[in-house]
Coordinates of C-alpha atoms and ligand atoms in Angstrom, one line a residue:
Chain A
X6 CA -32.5 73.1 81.6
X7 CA -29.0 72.6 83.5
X8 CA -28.8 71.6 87.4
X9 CA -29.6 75.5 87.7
X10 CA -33.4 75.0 87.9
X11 CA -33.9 71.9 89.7
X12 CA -34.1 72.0 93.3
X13 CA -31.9 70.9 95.8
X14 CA -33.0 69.3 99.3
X15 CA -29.7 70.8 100.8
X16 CA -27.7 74.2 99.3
X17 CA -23.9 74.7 100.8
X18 CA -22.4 77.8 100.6
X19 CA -18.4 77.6 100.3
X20 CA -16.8 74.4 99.5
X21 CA -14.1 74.9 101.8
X22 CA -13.3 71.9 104.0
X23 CA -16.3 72.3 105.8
X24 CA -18.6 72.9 102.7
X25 CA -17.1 69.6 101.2
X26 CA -16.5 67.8 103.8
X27 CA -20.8 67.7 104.6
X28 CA -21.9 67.5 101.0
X29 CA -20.0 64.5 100.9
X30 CA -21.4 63.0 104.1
X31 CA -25.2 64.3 102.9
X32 CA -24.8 62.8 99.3
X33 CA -22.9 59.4 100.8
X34 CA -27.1 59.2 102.4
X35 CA -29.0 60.1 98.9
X36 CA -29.3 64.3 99.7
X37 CA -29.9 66.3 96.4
X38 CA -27.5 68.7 97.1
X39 CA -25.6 71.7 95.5
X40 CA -22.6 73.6 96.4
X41 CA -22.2 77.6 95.6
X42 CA -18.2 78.4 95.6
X43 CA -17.5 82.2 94.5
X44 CA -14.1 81.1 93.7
X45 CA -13.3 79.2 90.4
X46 CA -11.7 76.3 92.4
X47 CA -12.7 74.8 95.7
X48 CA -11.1 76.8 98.7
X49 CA -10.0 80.0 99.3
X50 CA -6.0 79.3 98.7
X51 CA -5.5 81.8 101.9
X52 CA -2.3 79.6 102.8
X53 CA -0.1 77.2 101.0
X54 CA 0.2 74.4 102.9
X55 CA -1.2 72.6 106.6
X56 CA -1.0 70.0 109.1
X57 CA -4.1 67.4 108.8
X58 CA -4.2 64.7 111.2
X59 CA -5.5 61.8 109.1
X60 CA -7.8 60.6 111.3
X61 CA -9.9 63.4 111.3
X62 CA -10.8 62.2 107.9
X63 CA -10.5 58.5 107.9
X64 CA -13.1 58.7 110.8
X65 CA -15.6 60.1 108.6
X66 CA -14.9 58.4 104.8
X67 CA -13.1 55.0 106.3
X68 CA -9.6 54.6 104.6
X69 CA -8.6 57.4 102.5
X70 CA -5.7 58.6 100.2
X71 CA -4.6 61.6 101.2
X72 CA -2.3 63.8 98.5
X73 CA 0.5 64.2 100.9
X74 CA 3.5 66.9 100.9
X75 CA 5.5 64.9 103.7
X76 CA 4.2 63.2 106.9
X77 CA 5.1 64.9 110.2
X78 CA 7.8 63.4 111.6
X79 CA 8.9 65.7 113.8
X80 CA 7.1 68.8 115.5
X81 CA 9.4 71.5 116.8
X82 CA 9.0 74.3 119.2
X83 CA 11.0 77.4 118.6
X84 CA 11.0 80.2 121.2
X85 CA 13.0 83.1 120.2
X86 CA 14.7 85.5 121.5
X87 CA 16.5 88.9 120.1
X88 CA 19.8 86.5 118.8
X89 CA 19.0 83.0 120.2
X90 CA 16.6 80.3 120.3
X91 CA 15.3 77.3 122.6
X92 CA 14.2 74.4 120.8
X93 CA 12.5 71.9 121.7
X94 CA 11.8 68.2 119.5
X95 CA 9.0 65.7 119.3
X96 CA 9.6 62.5 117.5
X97 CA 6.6 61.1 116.0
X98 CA 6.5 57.1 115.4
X99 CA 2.9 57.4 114.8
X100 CA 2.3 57.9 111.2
X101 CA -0.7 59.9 111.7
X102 CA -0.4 63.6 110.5
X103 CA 0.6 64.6 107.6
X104 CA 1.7 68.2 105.8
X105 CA -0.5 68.8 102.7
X106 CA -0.3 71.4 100.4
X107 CA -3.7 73.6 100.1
X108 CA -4.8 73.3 96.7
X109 CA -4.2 69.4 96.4
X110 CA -6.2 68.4 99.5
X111 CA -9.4 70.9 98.7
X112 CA -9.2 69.0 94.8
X113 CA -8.7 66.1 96.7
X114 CA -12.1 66.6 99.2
X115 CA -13.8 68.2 95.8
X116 CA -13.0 65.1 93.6
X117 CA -15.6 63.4 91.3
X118 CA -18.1 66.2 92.8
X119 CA -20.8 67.6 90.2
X120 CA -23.0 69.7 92.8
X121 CA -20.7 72.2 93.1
X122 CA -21.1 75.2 90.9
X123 CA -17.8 78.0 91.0
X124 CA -17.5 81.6 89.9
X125 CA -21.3 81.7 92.1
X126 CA -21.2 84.2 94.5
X127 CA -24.1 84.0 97.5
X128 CA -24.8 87.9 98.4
X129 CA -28.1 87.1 100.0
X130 CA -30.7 84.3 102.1
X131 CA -34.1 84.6 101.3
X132 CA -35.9 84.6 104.3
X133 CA -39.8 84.6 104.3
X134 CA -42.0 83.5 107.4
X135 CA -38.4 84.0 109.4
X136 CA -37.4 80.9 107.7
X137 CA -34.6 80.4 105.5
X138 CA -35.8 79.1 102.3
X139 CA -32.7 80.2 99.2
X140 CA -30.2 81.8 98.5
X141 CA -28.9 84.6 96.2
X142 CA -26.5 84.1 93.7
X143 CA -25.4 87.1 90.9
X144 CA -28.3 88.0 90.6
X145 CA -30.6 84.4 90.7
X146 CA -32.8 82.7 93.2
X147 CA -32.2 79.4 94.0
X148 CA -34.7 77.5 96.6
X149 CA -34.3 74.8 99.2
X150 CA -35.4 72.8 102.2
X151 CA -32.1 73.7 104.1
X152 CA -28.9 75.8 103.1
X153 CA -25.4 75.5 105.3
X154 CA -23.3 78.0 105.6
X155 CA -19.8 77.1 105.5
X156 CA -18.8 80.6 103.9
X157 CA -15.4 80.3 105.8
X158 CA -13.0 82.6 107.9
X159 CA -14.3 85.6 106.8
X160 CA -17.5 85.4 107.2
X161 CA -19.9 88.2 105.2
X162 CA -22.9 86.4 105.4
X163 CA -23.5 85.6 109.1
X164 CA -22.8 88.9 110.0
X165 CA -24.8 90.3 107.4
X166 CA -27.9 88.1 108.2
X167 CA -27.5 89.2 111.6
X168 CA -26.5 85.5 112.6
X169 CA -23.1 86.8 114.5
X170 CA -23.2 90.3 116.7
X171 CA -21.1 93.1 115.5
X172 CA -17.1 92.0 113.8
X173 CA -14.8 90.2 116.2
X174 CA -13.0 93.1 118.1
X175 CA -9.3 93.6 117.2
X176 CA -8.1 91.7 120.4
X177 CA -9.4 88.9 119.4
X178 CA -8.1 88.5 116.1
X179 CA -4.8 87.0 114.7
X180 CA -3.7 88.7 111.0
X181 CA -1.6 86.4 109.2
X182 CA 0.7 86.7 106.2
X183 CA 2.3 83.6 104.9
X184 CA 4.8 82.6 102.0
X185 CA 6.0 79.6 100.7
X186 CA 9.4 79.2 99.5
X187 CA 10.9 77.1 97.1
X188 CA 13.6 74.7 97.7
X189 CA 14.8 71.5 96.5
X190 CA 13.7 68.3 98.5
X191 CA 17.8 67.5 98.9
X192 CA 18.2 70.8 100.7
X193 CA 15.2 70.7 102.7
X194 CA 16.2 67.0 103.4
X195 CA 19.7 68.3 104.6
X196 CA 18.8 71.5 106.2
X197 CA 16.3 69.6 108.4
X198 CA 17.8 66.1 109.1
X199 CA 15.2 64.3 107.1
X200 CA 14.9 61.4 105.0
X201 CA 12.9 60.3 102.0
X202 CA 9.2 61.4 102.7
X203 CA 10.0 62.5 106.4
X204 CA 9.1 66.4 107.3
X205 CA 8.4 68.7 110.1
X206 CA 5.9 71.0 111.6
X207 CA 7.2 73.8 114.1
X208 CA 5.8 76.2 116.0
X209 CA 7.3 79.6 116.4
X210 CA 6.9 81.8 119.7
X211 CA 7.9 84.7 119.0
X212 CA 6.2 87.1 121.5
X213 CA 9.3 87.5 123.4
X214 CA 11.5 88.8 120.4
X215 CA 8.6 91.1 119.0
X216 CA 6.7 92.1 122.2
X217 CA 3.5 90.9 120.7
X218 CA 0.7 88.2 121.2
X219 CA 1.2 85.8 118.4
X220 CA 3.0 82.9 116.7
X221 CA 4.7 81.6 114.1
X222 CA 4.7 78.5 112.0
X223 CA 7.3 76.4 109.3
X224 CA 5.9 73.4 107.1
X225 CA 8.2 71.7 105.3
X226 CA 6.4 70.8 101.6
X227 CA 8.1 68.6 99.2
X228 CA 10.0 71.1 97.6
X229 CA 9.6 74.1 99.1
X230 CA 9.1 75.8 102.6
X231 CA 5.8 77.8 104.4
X232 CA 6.5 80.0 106.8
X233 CA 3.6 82.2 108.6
X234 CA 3.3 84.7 110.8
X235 CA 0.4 85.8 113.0
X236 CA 0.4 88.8 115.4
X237 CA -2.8 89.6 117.4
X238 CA -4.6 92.8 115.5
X239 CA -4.7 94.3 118.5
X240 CA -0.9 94.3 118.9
X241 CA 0.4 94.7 115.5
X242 CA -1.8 97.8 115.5
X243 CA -0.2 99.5 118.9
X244 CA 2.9 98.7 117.4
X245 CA 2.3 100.2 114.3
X246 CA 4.6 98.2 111.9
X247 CA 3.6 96.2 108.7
X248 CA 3.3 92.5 109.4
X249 CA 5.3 91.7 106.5
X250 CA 8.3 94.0 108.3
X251 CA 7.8 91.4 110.7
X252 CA 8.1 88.8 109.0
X253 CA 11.2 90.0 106.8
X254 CA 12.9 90.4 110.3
X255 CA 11.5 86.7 111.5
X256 CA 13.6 85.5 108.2
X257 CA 16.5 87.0 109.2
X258 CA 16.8 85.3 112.6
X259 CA 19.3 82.5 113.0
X260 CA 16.7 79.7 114.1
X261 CA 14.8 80.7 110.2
X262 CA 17.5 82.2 108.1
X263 CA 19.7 79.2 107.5
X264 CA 16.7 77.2 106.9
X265 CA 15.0 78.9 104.0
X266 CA 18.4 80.3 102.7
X267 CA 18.7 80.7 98.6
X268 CA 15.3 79.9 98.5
X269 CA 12.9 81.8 96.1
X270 CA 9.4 83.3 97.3
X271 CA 6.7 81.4 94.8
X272 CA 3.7 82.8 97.2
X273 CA 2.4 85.4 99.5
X274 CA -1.1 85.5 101.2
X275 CA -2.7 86.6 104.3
X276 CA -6.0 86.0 106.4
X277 CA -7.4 86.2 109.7
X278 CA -7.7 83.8 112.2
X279 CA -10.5 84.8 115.5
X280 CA -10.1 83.3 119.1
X281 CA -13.4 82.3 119.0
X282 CA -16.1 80.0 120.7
X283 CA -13.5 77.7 121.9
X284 CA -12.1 80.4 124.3
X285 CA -15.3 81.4 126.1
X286 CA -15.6 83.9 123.3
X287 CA -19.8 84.0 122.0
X288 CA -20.6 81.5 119.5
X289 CA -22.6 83.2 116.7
X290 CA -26.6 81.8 116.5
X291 CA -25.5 78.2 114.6
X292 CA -29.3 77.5 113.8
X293 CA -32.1 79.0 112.4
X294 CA -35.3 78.1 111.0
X295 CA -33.7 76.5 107.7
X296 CA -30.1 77.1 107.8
X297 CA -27.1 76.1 109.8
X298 CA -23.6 77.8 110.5
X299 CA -20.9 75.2 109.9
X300 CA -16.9 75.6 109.6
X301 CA -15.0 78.8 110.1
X302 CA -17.8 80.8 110.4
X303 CA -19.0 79.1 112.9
X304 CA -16.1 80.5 115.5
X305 CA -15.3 77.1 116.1
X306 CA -12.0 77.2 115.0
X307 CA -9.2 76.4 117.4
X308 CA -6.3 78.6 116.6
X309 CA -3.6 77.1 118.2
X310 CA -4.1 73.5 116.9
X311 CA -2.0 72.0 114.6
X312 CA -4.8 70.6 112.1
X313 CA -6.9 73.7 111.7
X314 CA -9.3 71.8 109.9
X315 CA -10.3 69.2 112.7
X316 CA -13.0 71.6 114.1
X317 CA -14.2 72.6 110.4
X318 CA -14.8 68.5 110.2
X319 CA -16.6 68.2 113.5
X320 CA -18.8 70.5 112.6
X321 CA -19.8 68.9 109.6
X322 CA -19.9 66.0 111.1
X323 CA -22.8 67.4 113.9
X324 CA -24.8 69.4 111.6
X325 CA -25.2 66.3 108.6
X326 CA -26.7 64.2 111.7
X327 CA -29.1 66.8 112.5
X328 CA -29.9 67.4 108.6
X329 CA -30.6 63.6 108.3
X330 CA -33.0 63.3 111.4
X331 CA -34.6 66.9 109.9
X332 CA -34.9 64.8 106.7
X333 CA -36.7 62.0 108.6
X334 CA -38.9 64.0 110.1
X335 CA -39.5 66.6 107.3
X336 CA -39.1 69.2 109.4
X337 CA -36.2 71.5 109.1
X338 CA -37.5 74.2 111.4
X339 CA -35.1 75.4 114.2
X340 CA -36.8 72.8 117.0
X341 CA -35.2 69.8 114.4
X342 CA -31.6 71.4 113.8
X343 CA -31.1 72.8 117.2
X344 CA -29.9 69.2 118.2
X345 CA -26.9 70.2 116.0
X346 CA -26.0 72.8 118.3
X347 CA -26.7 70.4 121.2
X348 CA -24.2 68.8 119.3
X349 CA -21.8 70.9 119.1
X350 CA -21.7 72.1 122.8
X351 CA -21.2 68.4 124.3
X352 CA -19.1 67.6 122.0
X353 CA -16.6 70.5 120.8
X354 CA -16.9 73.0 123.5
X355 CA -14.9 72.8 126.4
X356 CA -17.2 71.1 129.0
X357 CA -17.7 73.7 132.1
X358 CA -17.0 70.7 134.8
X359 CA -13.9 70.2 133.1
X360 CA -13.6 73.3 132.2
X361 CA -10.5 74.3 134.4
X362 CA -8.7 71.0 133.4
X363 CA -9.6 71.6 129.6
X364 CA -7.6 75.0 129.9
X365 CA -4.5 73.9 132.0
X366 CA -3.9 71.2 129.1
X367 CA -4.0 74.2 127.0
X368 CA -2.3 76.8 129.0
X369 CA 0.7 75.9 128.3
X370 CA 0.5 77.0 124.2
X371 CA -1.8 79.3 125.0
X372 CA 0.5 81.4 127.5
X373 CA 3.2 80.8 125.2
X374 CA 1.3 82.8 122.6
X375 CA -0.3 85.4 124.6
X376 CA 1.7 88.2 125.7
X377 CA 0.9 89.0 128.9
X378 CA 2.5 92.4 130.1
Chain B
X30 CA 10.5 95.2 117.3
X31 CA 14.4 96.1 116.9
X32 CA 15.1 98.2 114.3
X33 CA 17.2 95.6 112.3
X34 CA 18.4 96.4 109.0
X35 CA 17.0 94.2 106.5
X36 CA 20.2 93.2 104.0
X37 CA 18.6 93.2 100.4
X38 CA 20.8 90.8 98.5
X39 CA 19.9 90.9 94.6
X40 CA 16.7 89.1 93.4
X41 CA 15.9 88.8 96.8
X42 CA 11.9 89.8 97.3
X43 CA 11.4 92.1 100.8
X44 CA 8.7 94.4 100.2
X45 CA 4.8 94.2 99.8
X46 CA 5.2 95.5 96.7
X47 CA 7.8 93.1 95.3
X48 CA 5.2 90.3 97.0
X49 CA 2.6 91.6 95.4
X50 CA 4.2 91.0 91.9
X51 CA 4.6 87.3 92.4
X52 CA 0.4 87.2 93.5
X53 CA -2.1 86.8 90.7
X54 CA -5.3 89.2 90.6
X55 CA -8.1 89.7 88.1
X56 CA -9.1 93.2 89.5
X57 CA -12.9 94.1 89.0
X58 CA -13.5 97.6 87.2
X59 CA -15.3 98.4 90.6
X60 CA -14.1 98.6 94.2
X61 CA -15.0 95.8 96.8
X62 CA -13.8 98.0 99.7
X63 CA -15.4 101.5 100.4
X64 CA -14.7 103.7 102.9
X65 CA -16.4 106.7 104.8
X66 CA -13.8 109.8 104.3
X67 CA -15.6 111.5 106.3
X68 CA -14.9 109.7 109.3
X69 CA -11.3 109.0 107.7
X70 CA -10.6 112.9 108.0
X71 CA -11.2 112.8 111.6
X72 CA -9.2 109.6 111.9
X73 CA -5.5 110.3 113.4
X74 CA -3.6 107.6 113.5
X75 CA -4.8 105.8 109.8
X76 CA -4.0 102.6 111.3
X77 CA -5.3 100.9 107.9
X78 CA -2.6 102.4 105.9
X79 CA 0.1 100.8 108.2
X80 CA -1.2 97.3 109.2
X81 CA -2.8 96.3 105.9
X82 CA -0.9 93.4 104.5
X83 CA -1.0 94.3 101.0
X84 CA -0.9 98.5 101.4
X85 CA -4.3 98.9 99.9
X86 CA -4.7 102.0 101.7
X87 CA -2.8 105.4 101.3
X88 CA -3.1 108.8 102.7
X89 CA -3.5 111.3 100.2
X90 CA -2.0 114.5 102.0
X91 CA -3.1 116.6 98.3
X92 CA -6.6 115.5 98.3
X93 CA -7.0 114.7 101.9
X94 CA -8.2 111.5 101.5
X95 CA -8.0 107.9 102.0
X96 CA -7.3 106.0 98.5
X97 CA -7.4 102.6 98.1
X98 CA -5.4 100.3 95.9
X99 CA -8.5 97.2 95.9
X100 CA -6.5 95.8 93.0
X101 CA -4.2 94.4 95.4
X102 CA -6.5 92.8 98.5
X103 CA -5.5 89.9 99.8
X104 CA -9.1 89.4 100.9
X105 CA -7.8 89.1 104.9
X106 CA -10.5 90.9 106.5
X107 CA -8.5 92.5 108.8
X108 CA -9.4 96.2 107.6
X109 CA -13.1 95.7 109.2
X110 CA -11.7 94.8 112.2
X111 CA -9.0 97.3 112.2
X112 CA -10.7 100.3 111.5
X113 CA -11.6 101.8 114.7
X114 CA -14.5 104.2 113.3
X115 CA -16.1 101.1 111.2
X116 CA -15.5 103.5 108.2
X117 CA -14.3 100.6 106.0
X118 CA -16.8 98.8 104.4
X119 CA -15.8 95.7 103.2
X120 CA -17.2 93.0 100.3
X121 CA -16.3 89.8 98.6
X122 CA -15.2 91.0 95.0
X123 CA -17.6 89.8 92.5
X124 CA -17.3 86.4 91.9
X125 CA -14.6 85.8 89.1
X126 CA -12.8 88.8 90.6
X127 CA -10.3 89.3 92.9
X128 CA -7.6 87.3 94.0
X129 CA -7.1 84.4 91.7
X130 CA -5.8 81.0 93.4
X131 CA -4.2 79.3 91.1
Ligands
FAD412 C1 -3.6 72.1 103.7 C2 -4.4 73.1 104.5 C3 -3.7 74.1 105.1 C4 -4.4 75.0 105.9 N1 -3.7 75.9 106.5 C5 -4.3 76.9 107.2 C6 -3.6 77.9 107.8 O1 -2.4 77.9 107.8 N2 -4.3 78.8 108.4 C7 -5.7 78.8 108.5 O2 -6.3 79.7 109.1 N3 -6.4 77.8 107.9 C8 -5.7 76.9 107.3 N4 -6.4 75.9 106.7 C9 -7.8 76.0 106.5 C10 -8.7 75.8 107.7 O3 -8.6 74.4 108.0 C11 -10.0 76.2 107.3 O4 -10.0 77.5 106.9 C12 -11.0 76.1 108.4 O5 -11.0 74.8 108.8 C13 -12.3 76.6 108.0 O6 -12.9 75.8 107.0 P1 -14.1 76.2 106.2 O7 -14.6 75.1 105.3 O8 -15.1 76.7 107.2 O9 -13.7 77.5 105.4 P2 -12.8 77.7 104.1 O10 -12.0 76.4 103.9 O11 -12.2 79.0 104.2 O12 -13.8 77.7 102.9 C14 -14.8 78.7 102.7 C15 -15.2 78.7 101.3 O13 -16.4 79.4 101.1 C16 -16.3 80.3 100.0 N5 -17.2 81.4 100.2 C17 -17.2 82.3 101.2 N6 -18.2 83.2 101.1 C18 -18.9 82.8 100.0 C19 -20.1 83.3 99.4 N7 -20.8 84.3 99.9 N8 -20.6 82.6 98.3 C20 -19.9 81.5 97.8 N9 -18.8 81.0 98.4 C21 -18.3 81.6 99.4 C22 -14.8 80.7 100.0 O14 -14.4 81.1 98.7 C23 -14.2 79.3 100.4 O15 -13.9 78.5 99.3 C24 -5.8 74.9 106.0 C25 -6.4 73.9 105.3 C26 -5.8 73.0 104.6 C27 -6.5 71.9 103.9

């Protein structure tokens, strides 16, 4: 028969940027693996386009190709108020971060992969001897030495499994909603002052005009234009508005309007985004006998960084070291993998000596986004 | 937030609805999102049915209950979170399902 009956050393569920990103590192050293996406394409498209910084990647796979929108030339900080705005420019002569659009980057981190299989769905772990041993997908079994979870922002399974304590509570949650808008590459060119491949990321603050924790964001694609909005749960909900009214009223302001004019809506999407791990929130249980938490569901996310994937990467990164000693030592009970967490705390965690530092550098955004009455 | 007037302009897209045209679903006969009514008819404020990206969820004043529209999630996640009774039980749609990114 097919792939389907063979075992795998290693199954990944989700091949989103973290999914990906370890199966490549895990086959690069000889792992059988296989990937289970419920999608029929790798990644959930929850957003159109993002900032990567390219070293993120080039650390990892040495030089790399990256299917580029525009590179970030320029970041900008918008605060607005009711009728005005302060902005504020950064040059970039470093050629280092780049905007990508969504669906070519996860084809991109997917390419020339044959372990992953789509449309499969994981509703289950089989567990027995409290270890981890397979997974359940429509219906099958499939077995293994180790499975990853890398199931994403919304994570079902972790909570499910009883890996994460309770949903994240509404204060602790950004909602998003996000569209991109087409436009042609002279008027974006024009609108923003760019030339040739040039673009720019900017950051929208917007808790002053709205009277809510939360932020905004503009890419600038090739040819068209994404604009998000985010607004704490917690908020949006005391103020009892739809997000996308919101949003329609963040288009009409003068720092936006004139720069998405005539433009045509050719997507609209939402997701969630937690303040998690990184802000002293609790980190979910990472390790288990037989399975590790990577990625999103991790908690690990940093919300107010520019390349949203760079903690997705790290902790791919961590756990494929830890899988590779595990192999070594055929052991892949929790005493093995736990060095992954280990991992994970010296190395992505905000250390607690440096704690207070570590959130001064970080204040500044952060205060900027929180709404403190 | 001000209560500006939002100037609709022809072939201009504003509402969810109108957003919601441009987005690409293969709906599953079956519902991925299931709620408790019981705990929805004790519920004042229905904040589901106002912060819900995609309106999935209506108040039906004639049968005095919560119906949802799953055909049109945006699989965000928010409603678990939002629900403050936990009466929203959420699940991926079946794989193949759902919303399609194209
Ligand atoms: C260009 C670009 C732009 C981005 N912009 C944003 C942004 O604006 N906002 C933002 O929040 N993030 C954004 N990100 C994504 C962000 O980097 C990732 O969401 C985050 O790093 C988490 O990665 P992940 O691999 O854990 O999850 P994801 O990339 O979300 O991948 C998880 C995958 O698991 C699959 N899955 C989930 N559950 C199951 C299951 N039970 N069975 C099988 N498959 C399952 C999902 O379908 C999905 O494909 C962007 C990424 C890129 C590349």
């Amino acid at each position: 028969m097919s792939i389907d009956t063979e075992k795998a050393e290693v199954i990944i569920i989700g091949a989103g940027i973290a999914g990906l990103t370890i199966n490549k590192l895990l086959s690069n050293k000889g792992f059988k693996t296989r990937v289970l996406e419920k999608a029929l394409k790798p990644g959930s498209r929850n957003f159109y386009s993002g900032v990567i910084n390219q070293d993120t990647y080039e650390n990892l796979f040495g030089k790399i190709d990256l299917p580029i929108e525009r590179l970030v030339r320029e970041t900008r900080f918008y605060t607005l108020q009711s009728n005005s705005f302060d902005a504020l420019t950064s040059r970039h002569t470093q050629e280092n971060n780049f905007i990508v659009s969504s669906e070519l980057f996860y084809s991109w981190l997917a390419k020339e992969n044959k372990t992953i299989m789509y449309e499969s769905l994981v509703t289950d772990l089989i567990v027995r001897d409290h270890k981890v041993c397979g997974v359940k997908v429509n219906g099958e079994e499939y077995y293994s030495n180790l499975v990853v979870i890398a199931e994403g922002l919304n994570p079902l399974l972790t909570k499910r499994q009883g890996l994460r304590k309770g949903e994240y509570t509404q204060d602790q949650v950004f909602l998003f909603v996000e569209e991109s808008i087409n436009l042609s590459s002279n008027s974006i060119n024009e609108r923003f002052n760019l030339q040739n491949n040039d673009g720019v990321a900017i950051r929208l603050f917007i808790n002053e005009l709205f009277n809510v924790s939360g932020f905004g964001y503009l890419y600038t694609n090739k040819k068209s234009i994404t604009l998000g909005l985010g607004i704490l749960l917690s908020d949006l909900i005391s103020a009892g508005t739809n997000l996308n009214l919101f949003l329609e009223e963040l288009k009409q302001h003068p720092a936006i309007k004139p720069l998405i004019l005539g433009g045509t809506i050719n997507s609209y999407s939402s997701y969630t985004l937690p303040i998690g791990a990184c802000y002293g929130k609790p980190l979910p249980r990472l390790c288990v006998d037989g399975c590790l938490v990577i990625g999103g569901a991790s908690s690990l996310i940093d919300p107010f960084m520019w390349d949203l994937s760079r903690n997705a990467v790290l902790t791919a990164k961590y756990a494929s070291e830890a899988i590779i000693k595990a192999k070594e030592l055929n052991d892949y009970s929790l005493k093995t993998l736990s060095s992954y967490e280990k991992l994970i705390k010296e190395n992505i965690l905000p250390k607690e000596s440096s704690d207070k530092k570590e959130l001064n550098k970080l204040d500044n955004t952060y205060n900027l986004i929180m709404n403190r009455k | 937030m001000s209560k500006t007037k939002i100037k609709k302009t022809e072939n201009q897209i504003t509402t969810i609805e109108e957003k919601l045209y441009i987005v690409d679903f293969c709906p599953d006969i079956d519902s991925h999102i299931k709620v408790n009514q019981d705990l929805c008819l004790i519920c004042k404020n229905k904040d589901c049915t106002k912060f819900c990206p995609s309106n999935v969820f209506a108040w039906s004043d004639v049968d005095e209950q919560i119906i949802i529209t799953y055909e049109n999630c945006l699989e965000c996640g928010a409603c678990r979170m939002g629900c403050p009774y936990e009466a929203i039980e959420y699940k991926h749609p079946k794989a193949g399902f759902g919303l399609v990114s194209n």
